[in-house]
Amino acid sequence: MLFKLLGILLTLLGCISLYLCHPNQILLKSSLSKTFTYLGATGLVAGLLILFFSIPKLVAVLIWLAVMTLVWSFIPFLNLFKRSNTQ
């Protein structure tokens, strides 16, 4: 059970890291450095490998792709929760 959660968490953090490294991201004033790109890609691969060894392979790939799809679909909308200081 712990390894499944660790795999999902690494995938989640890897997706967030890759999103924040892109120049078109809207959450931060400037995008993160290339180091975080490699760190995010490593997190995605590590998350997939951990999921491979903790659950059946087909289910692991499905969960991995579903987490990436959900994270990359909803991260741009996090900007709506930030308070605007336009006063």
XYZ file of N, CA and C in Angstrom:
261
model
N 0.827 -1.198 0.000
C 0.000 0.000 0.000
C 0.865 1.252 0.000
N 1.949 1.225 0.763
C 2.821 2.391 0.853
C 3.522 2.675 -0.464
N 3.917 1.614 -1.184
C 4.614 1.819 -2.445
C 3.683 2.372 -3.520
N 2.415 1.987 -3.476
C 1.454 2.540 -4.432
C 1.320 4.049 -4.233
N 1.184 4.452 -2.981
C 1.062 5.882 -2.690
C 2.338 6.636 -3.050
N 3.489 6.010 -2.808
C 4.763 6.640 -3.164
C 4.879 6.816 -4.673
N 4.465 5.818 -5.440
C 4.493 5.921 -6.898
C 3.570 7.010 -7.415
N 2.385 7.103 -6.842
C 1.437 8.139 -7.260
C 1.951 9.516 -6.861
N 2.535 9.630 -5.668
C 3.070 10.912 -5.213
C 4.249 11.367 -6.066
N 5.143 10.455 -6.430
C 6.267 10.821 -7.300
C 5.779 11.262 -8.672
N 4.765 10.596 -9.183
C 4.191 10.986 -10.465
C 3.554 12.369 -10.371
N 2.841 12.619 -9.299
C 2.207 13.916 -9.081
C 3.249 15.039 -9.006
N 4.280 14.826 -8.207
C 5.318 15.851 -8.068
C 6.116 16.032 -9.353
N 6.337 14.949 -10.086
C 7.033 15.055 -11.368
C 6.245 15.867 -12.376
N 4.939 15.658 -12.422
C 4.081 16.429 -13.334
C 4.068 17.909 -12.970
N 3.970 18.188 -11.691
C 3.966 19.587 -11.247
C 5.299 20.253 -11.577
N 6.398 19.536 -11.364
C 7.714 20.077 -11.663
C 7.876 20.360 -13.154
N 7.424 19.440 -14.000
C 7.523 19.660 -15.440
C 6.641 20.818 -15.889
N 5.484 20.960 -15.296
C 4.603 22.070 -15.662
C 5.231 23.408 -15.284
N 5.806 23.486 -14.100
C 6.382 24.747 -13.639
C 7.673 25.111 -14.366
N 8.260 24.184 -15.099
C 9.460 24.467 -15.886
C 9.130 25.035 -17.260
N 7.903 24.900 -17.686
C 7.522 25.362 -19.025
C 7.412 26.884 -19.053
N 7.860 27.518 -20.124
C 7.786 28.983 -20.185
C 6.364 29.550 -20.206
N 5.374 28.759 -20.608
C 3.997 29.250 -20.686
C 3.192 29.010 -19.420
N 3.820 28.528 -18.353
C 3.071 28.294 -17.114
C 2.663 29.626 -16.495
N 1.557 29.622 -15.757
C 0.999 30.880 -15.250
C 0.986 30.966 -13.727
N 1.523 29.962 -13.044
C 1.476 29.979 -11.586
C 2.603 30.797 -10.965
N 3.777 30.758 -11.543
C 4.937 31.480 -11.017
C 5.288 32.642 -11.927
N 6.009 33.611 -11.395
C 6.420 34.771 -12.202
C 7.371 34.350 -13.313
N 8.318 33.458 -12.999
C 9.242 32.936 -14.010
C 9.302 31.422 -13.873
N 9.609 30.765 -14.963
C 9.635 29.300 -14.930
C 10.862 28.798 -14.179
N 10.793 27.555 -13.739
C 11.894 26.947 -13.001
C 13.038 26.591 -13.938
N 14.195 26.300 -13.372
C 15.383 26.009 -14.183
C 15.313 24.602 -14.779
N 16.277 24.311 -15.656
C 16.347 23.012 -16.320
C 16.560 21.870 -15.336
N 17.139 22.154 -14.186
C 17.367 21.114 -13.188
C 16.046 20.486 -12.760
N 15.021 21.295 -12.625
C 13.714 20.787 -12.226
C 13.046 19.999 -13.352
N 13.414 20.282 -14.597
C 12.911 19.476 -15.710
C 13.422 18.048 -15.595
N 14.716 17.915 -15.347
C 15.308 16.583 -15.200
C 14.801 15.900 -13.938
N 14.621 16.667 -12.888
C 14.092 16.115 -11.641
C 12.653 15.619 -11.828
N 11.843 16.379 -12.559
C 10.467 15.971 -12.833
C 10.393 14.735 -13.703
N 11.248 14.672 -14.735
C 11.271 13.490 -15.603
C 11.728 12.253 -14.829
N 12.708 12.440 -13.949
C 13.164 11.335 -13.112
C 12.066 10.889 -12.156
N 11.305 11.836 -11.615
C 10.192 11.500 -10.736
C 9.106 10.716 -11.463
N 8.839 11.085 -12.723
C 7.838 10.348 -13.496
C 8.286 8.911 -13.763
N 9.542 8.753 -14.153
C 10.044 7.403 -14.428
C 10.094 6.575 -13.142
N 10.547 7.186 -12.054
C 10.607 6.474 -10.778
C 9.202 6.091 -10.301
N 8.248 6.994 -10.480
C 6.863 6.686 -10.105
C 6.305 5.519 -10.904
N 6.610 5.486 -12.207
C 6.145 4.379 -13.037
C 6.799 3.071 -12.614
N 8.091 3.100 -12.340
C 8.781 1.878 -11.922
C 8.250 1.367 -10.586
N 8.005 2.268 -9.657
C 7.462 1.844 -8.367
C 6.058 1.260 -8.533
N 5.261 1.871 -9.387
C 3.927 1.328 -9.645
C 3.999 -0.030 -10.336
N 4.987 -0.210 -11.237
C 5.162 -1.503 -11.900
C 5.413 -2.621 -10.905
N 6.209 -2.346 -9.885
C 6.580 -3.391 -8.946
C 5.570 -3.583 -7.814
N 4.635 -2.649 -7.664
C 3.686 -2.785 -6.554
C 2.296 -3.263 -6.979
N 1.936 -3.041 -8.239
C 0.624 -3.476 -8.728
C 0.810 -4.103 -10.112
N -0.213 -4.751 -10.665
C -0.087 -5.326 -12.015
C 0.264 -4.254 -13.060
N 0.978 -4.682 -14.071
C 1.553 -3.752 -15.052
C 0.504 -2.898 -15.774
N -0.567 -3.499 -16.208
C -1.605 -2.759 -16.930
C -2.267 -1.717 -16.035
N -2.529 -2.083 -14.801
C -3.124 -1.156 -13.843
C -2.138 -0.033 -13.517
N -0.853 -0.373 -13.436
C 0.174 0.636 -13.149
C 0.229 1.689 -14.245
N 0.202 1.259 -15.479
C 0.241 2.214 -16.600
C -1.027 3.058 -16.625
N -2.171 2.448 -16.361
C -3.430 3.187 -16.346
C -3.433 4.253 -15.249
N -2.997 3.890 -14.057
C -2.951 4.864 -12.959
C -1.961 5.970 -13.273
N -0.799 5.608 -13.809
C 0.248 6.583 -14.132
C -0.263 7.587 -15.167
N -0.903 7.102 -16.220
C -1.443 7.997 -17.253
C -2.617 8.824 -16.730
N -3.450 8.232 -15.887
C -4.593 8.967 -15.334
C -4.127 10.092 -14.418
N -3.122 9.826 -13.595
C -2.601 10.872 -12.704
C -1.998 12.010 -13.527
N -1.224 11.677 -14.548
C -0.634 12.725 -15.386
C -1.704 13.538 -16.099
N -2.737 12.873 -16.606
C -3.815 13.578 -17.300
C -4.561 14.509 -16.347
N -4.876 14.027 -15.161
C -5.595 14.855 -14.195
C -4.760 16.052 -13.742
N -3.497 15.820 -13.454
C -2.650 16.908 -12.959
C -2.473 17.964 -14.034
N -2.129 17.548 -15.257
C -1.898 18.534 -16.306
C -3.186 19.206 -16.770
N -4.338 18.604 -16.491
C -5.609 19.239 -16.843
C -6.012 20.296 -15.822
N -5.686 20.075 -14.556
C -6.184 20.967 -13.512
C -5.159 21.956 -12.971
N -3.881 21.794 -13.268
C -2.874 22.748 -12.773
C -3.119 24.166 -13.285
N -3.457 24.368 -14.553
C -3.682 25.758 -14.991
C -4.810 26.464 -14.244
N -5.759 25.718 -13.704
C -6.874 26.328 -12.992
C -6.539 26.702 -11.552
N -5.371 26.308 -11.058
C -4.950 26.714 -9.713
C -4.754 28.224 -9.623
N -4.496 28.843 -10.761
C -4.327 30.296 -10.789
C -5.625 31.014 -10.392
N -6.755 30.363 -10.552
C -8.030 30.980 -10.184
C -8.180 31.126 -8.666
N -7.456 30.299 -7.908
C -7.543 30.357 -6.449
C -6.593 31.373 -5.830
N -5.686 31.932 -6.629
C -4.775 32.934 -6.104
C -5.525 34.254 -5.946
N -5.199 34.960 -4.894
C -5.837 36.271 -4.688
C -5.149 37.296 -5.581
N -5.939 38.147 -6.179
C -5.353 39.170 -7.035
C -5.069 40.421 -6.204
N -3.913 40.996 -6.426
C -3.514 42.213 -5.742
C -3.531 43.378 -6.721
N -4.659 43.618 -7.327
C -4.745 44.672 -8.345
C -5.382 45.941 -7.792
N -5.275 46.154 -6.495
C -5.906 47.332 -5.898
C -5.037 48.549 -6.008
